[in-house]
PDB file of C-alpha atoms (C1' of nucleotides) in Angstrom:
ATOM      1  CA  UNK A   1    -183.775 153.204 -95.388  1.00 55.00           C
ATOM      2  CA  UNK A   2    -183.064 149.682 -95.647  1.00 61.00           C
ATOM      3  CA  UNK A   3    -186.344 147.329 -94.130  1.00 91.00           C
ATOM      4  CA  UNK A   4    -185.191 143.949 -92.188  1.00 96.00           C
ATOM      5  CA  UNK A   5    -186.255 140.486 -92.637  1.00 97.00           C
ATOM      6  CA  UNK A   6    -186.099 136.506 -91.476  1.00 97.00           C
ATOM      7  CA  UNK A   7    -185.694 134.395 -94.453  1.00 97.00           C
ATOM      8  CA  UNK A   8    -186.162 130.659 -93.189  1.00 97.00           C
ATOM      9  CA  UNK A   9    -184.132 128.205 -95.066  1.00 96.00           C
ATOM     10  CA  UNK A  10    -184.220 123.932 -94.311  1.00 95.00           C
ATOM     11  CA  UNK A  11    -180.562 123.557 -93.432  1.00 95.00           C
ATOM     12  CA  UNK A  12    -181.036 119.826 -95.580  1.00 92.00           C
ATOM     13  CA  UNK A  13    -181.623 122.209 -98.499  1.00 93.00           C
ATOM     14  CA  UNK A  14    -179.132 125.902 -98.044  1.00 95.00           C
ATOM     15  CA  UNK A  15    -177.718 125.510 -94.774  1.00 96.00           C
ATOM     16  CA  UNK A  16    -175.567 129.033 -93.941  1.00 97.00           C
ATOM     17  CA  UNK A  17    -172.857 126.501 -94.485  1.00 97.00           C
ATOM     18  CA  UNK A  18    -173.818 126.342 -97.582  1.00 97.00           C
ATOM     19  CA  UNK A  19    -174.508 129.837 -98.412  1.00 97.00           C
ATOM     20  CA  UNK A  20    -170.631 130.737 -97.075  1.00 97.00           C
ATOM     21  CA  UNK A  21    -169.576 128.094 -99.760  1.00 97.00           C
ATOM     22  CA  UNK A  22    -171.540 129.941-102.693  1.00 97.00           C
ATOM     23  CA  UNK A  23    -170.159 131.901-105.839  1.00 97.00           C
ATOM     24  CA  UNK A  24    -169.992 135.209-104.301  1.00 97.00           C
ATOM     25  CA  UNK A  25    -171.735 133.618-100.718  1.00 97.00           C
ATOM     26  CA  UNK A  26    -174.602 134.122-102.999  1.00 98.00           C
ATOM     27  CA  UNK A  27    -177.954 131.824-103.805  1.00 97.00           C
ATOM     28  CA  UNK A  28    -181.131 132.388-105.377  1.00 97.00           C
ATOM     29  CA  UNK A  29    -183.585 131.993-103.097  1.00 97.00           C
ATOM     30  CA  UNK A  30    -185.450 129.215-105.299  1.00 95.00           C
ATOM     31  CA  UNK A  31    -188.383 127.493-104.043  1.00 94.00           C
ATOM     32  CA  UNK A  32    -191.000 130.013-102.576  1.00 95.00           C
ATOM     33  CA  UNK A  33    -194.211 129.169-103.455  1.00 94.00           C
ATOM     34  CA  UNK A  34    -196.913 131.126-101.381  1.00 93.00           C
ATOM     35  CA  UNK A  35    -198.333 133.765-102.661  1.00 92.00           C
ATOM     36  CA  UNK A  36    -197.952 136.480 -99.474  1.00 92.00           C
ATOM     37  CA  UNK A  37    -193.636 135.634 -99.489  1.00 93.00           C
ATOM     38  CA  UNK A  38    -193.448 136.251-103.120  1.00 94.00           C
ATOM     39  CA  UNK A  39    -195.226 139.750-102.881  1.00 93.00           C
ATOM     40  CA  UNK A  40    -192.901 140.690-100.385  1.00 93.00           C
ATOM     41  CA  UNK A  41    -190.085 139.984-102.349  1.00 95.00           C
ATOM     42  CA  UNK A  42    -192.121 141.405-105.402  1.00 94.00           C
ATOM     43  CA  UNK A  43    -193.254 144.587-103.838  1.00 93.00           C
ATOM     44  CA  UNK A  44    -191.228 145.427-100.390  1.00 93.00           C
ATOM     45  CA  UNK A  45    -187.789 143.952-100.783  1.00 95.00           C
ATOM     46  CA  UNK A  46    -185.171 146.238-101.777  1.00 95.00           C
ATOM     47  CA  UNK A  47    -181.655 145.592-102.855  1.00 96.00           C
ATOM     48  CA  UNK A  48    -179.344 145.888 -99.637  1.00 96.00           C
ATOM     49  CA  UNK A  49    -182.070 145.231 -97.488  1.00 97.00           C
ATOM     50  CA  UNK A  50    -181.453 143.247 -93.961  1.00 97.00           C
ATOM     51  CA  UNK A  51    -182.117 139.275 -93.600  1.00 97.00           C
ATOM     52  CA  UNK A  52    -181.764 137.102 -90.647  1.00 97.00           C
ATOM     53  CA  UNK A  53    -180.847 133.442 -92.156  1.00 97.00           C
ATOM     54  CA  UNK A  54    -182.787 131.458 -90.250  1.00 97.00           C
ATOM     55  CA  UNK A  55    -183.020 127.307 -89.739  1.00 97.00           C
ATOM     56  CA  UNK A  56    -185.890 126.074 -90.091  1.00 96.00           C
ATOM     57  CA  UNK A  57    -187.609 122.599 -89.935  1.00 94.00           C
ATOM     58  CA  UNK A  58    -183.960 120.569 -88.559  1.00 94.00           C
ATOM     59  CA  UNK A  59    -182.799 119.900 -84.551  1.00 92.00           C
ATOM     60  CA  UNK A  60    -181.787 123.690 -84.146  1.00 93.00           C
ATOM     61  CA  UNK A  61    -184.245 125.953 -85.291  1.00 96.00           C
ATOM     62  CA  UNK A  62    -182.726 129.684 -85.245  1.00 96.00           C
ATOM     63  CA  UNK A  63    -180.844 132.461 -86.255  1.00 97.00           C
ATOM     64  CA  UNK A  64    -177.729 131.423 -88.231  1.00 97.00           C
ATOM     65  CA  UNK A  65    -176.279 134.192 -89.496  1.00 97.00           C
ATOM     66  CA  UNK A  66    -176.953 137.842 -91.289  1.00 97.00           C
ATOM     67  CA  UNK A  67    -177.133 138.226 -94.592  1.00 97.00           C
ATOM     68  CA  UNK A  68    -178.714 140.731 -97.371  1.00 97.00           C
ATOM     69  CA  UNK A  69    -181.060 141.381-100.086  1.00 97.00           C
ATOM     70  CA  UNK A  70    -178.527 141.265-103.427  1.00 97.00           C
ATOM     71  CA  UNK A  71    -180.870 141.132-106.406  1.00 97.00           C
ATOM     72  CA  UNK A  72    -184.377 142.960-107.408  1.00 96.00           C
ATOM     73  CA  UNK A  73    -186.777 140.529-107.930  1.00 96.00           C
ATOM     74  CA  UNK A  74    -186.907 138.107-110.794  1.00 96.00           C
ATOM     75  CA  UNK A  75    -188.537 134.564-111.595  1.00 95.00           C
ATOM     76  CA  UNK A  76    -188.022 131.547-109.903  1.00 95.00           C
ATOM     77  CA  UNK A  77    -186.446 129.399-112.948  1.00 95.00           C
ATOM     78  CA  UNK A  78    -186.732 125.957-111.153  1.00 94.00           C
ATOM     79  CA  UNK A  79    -190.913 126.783-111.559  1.00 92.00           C
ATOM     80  CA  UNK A  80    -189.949 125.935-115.546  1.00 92.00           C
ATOM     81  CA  UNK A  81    -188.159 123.034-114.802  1.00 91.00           C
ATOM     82  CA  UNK A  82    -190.516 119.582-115.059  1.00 89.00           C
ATOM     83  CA  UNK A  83    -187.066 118.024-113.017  1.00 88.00           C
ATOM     84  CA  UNK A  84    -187.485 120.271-110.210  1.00 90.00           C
ATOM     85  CA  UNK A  85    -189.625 119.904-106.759  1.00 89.00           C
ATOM     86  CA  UNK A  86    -190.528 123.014-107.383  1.00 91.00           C
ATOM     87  CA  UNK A  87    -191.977 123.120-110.994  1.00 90.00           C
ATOM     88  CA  UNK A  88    -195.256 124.528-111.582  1.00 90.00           C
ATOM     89  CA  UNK A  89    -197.013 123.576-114.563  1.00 86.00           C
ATOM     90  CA  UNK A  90    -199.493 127.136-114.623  1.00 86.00           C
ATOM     91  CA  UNK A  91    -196.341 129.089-114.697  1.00 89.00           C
ATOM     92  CA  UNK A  92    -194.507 129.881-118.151  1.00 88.00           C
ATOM     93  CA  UNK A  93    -191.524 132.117-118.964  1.00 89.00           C
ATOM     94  CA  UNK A  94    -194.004 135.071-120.295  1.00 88.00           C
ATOM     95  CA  UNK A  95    -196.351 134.277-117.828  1.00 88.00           C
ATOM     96  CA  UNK A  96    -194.353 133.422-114.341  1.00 92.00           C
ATOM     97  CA  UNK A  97    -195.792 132.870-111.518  1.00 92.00           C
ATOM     98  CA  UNK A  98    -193.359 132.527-108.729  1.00 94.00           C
ATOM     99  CA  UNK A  99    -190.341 135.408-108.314  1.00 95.00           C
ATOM    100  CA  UNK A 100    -187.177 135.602-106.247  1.00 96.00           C
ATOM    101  CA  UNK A 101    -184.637 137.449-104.783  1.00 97.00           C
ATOM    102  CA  UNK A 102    -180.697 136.647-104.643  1.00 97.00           C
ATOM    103  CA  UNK A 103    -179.217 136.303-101.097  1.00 97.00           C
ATOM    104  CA  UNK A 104    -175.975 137.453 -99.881  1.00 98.00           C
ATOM    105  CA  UNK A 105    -174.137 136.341 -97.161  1.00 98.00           C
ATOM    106  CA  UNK A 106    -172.899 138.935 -94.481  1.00 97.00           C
ATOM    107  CA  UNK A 107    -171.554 137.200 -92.176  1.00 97.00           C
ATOM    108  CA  UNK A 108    -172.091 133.812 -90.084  1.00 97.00           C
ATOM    109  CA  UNK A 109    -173.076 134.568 -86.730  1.00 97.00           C
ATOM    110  CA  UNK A 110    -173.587 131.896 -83.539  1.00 96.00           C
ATOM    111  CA  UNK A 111    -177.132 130.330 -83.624  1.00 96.00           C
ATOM    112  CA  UNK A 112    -179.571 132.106 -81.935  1.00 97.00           C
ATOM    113  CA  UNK A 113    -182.209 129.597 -80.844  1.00 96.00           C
ATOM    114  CA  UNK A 114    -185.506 129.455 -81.221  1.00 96.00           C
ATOM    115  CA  UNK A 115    -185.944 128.687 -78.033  1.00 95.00           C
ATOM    116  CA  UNK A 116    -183.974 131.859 -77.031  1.00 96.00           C
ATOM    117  CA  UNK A 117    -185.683 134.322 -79.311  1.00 96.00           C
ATOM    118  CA  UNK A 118    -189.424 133.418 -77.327  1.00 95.00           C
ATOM    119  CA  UNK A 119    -187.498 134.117 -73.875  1.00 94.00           C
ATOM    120  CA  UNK A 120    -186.365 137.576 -75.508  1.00 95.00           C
ATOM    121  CA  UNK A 121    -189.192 140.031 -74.062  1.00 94.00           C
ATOM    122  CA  UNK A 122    -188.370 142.551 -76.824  1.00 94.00           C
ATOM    123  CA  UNK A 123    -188.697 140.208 -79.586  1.00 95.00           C
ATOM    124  CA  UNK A 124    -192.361 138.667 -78.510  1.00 93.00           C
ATOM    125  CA  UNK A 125    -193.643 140.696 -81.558  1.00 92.00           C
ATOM    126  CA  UNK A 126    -191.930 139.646 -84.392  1.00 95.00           C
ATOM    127  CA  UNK A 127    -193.673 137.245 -87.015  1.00 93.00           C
ATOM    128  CA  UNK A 128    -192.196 134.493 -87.142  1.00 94.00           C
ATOM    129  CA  UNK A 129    -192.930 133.854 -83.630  1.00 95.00           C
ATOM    130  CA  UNK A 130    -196.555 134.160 -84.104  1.00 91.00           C
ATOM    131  CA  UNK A 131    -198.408 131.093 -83.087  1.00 87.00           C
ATOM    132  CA  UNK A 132    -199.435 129.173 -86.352  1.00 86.00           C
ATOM    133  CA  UNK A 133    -196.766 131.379 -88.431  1.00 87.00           C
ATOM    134  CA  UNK A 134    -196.089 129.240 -91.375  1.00 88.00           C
ATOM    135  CA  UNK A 135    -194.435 132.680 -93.917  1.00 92.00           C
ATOM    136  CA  UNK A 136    -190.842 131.728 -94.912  1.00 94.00           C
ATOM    137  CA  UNK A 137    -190.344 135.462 -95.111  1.00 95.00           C
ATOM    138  CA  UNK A 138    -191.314 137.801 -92.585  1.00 94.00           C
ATOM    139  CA  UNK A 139    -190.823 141.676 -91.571  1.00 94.00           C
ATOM    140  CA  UNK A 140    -188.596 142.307 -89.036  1.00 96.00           C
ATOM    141  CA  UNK A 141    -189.057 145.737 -87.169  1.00 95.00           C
ATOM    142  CA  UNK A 142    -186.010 148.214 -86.384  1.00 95.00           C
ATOM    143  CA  UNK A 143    -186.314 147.647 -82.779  1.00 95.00           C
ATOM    144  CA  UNK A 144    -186.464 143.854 -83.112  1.00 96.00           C
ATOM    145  CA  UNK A 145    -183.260 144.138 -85.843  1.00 96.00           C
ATOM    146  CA  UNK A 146    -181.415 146.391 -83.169  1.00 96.00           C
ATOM    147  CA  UNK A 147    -182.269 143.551 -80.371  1.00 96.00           C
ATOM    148  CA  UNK A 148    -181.193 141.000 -82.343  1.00 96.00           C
ATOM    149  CA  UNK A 149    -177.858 143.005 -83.165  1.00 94.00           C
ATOM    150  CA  UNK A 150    -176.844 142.675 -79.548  1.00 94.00           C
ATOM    151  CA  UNK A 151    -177.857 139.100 -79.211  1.00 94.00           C
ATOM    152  CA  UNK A 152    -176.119 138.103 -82.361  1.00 92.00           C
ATOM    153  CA  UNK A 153    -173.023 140.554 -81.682  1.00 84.00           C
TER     154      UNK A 153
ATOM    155  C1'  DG B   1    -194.926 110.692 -86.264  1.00 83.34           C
ATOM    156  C1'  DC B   2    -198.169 114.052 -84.289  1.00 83.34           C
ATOM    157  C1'  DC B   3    -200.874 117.859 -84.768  1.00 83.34           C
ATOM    158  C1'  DA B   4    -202.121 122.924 -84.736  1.00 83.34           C
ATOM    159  C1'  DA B   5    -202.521 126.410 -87.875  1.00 83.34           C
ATOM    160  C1'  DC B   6    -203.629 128.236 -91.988  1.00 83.34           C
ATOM    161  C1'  DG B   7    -203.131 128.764 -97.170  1.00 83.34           C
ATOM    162  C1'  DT B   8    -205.146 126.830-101.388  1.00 83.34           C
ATOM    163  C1'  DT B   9    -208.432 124.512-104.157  1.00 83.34           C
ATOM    164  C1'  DG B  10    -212.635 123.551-106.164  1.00 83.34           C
ATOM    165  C1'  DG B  11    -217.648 122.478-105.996  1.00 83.34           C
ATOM    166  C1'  DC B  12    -221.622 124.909-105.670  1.00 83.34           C
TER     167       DC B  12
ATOM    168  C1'  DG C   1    -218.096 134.443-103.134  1.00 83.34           C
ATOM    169  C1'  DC C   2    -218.725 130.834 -99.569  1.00 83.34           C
ATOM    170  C1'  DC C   3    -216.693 127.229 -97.239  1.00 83.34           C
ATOM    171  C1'  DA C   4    -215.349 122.314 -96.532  1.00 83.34           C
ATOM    172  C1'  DA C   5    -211.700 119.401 -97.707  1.00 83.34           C
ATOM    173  C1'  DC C   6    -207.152 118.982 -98.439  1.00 83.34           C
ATOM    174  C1'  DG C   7    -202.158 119.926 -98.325  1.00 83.34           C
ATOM    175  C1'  DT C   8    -198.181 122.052 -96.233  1.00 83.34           C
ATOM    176  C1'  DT C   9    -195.392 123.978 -92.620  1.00 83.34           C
ATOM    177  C1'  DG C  10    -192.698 123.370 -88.839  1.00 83.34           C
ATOM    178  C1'  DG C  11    -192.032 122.817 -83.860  1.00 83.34           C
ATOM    179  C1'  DC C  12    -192.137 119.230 -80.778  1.00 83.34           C
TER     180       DC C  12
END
DNA sequence: GCCAACGTTGGC
DNA sequence: GCCAACGTTGGC
């Protein structure tokens, strides 16, 4: 049984523009570098599982389309990479310290506001709407997923 | 730019 | 292992 999540992206950085325009509608999801996001991917992500793209950190914070889980977990290469914002010098190729998971595009879907999703009763639970919530990847119930179905639809 | 929230770091 | 300081996130 496939679980459901909300991946936030910064639209400045993968926009679901930009993940439409992908090889295959397909990135890596480089860049995640907390400790709690990367266990998820590590330990509860499964291939074909549920995400919610969502836009984070831009004018129009929300839900921009559906996409899925498309890869088992495997390390970040830009931590290697002494060019990249996201290089970590602790981290080494037999040692890494920060993993990933490639997403899919399913489909593009109109933007469900944030503003929207806190006036949705039935999603009041979820995450990422948690005061203080700072995760870039958090669960997303059945319930919430079948709300957000209709909303989205 | 502000600031609340909270994860991470590092001294002890 | 505690906890204060610091850094980051992200909505506003």
């Amino acid at each position: 049984m496939p679980r459901h999540w909300l991946m936030k992206s910064e639209p400045g950085e993968c926009s679901i523009d930009d993940l439409a325009a992908a090889p295959q509608c397909t990135v890596p999801w480089v860049g995640v570098r907390n400790y709690q996001s990367r266990n998820a991917m590590r330990d509860l992500m499964a291939l074909g599982d549920d995400v919610l793209f969502y836009h984070s950190s831009c004018a129009e914070p929300g839900i921009a389309g559906l996409a899925c889980v498309a890869s088992p977990a495997y390390p970040d290469p830009t931590q290697f990479d002494p060019a990249s914002h996201y290089f970590d010098a602790k981290a080494t190729p037999l040692a890494p310290r920060w993993l990933l998971v490639d997403v899919r595009l399913v489909r593009k879907t109109r933007l469900l506001g944030l503003h929207s999703m806190r006036q949705t009763v039935a999603l009041a639970d979820m995450a990422v709407l948690r005061r203080g919530n700072r995760l870039s990847i958090t669960p997303v119930s059945a319930l919430q997923w079948q709300v957000l179905g209709g909303l989205l639809a």
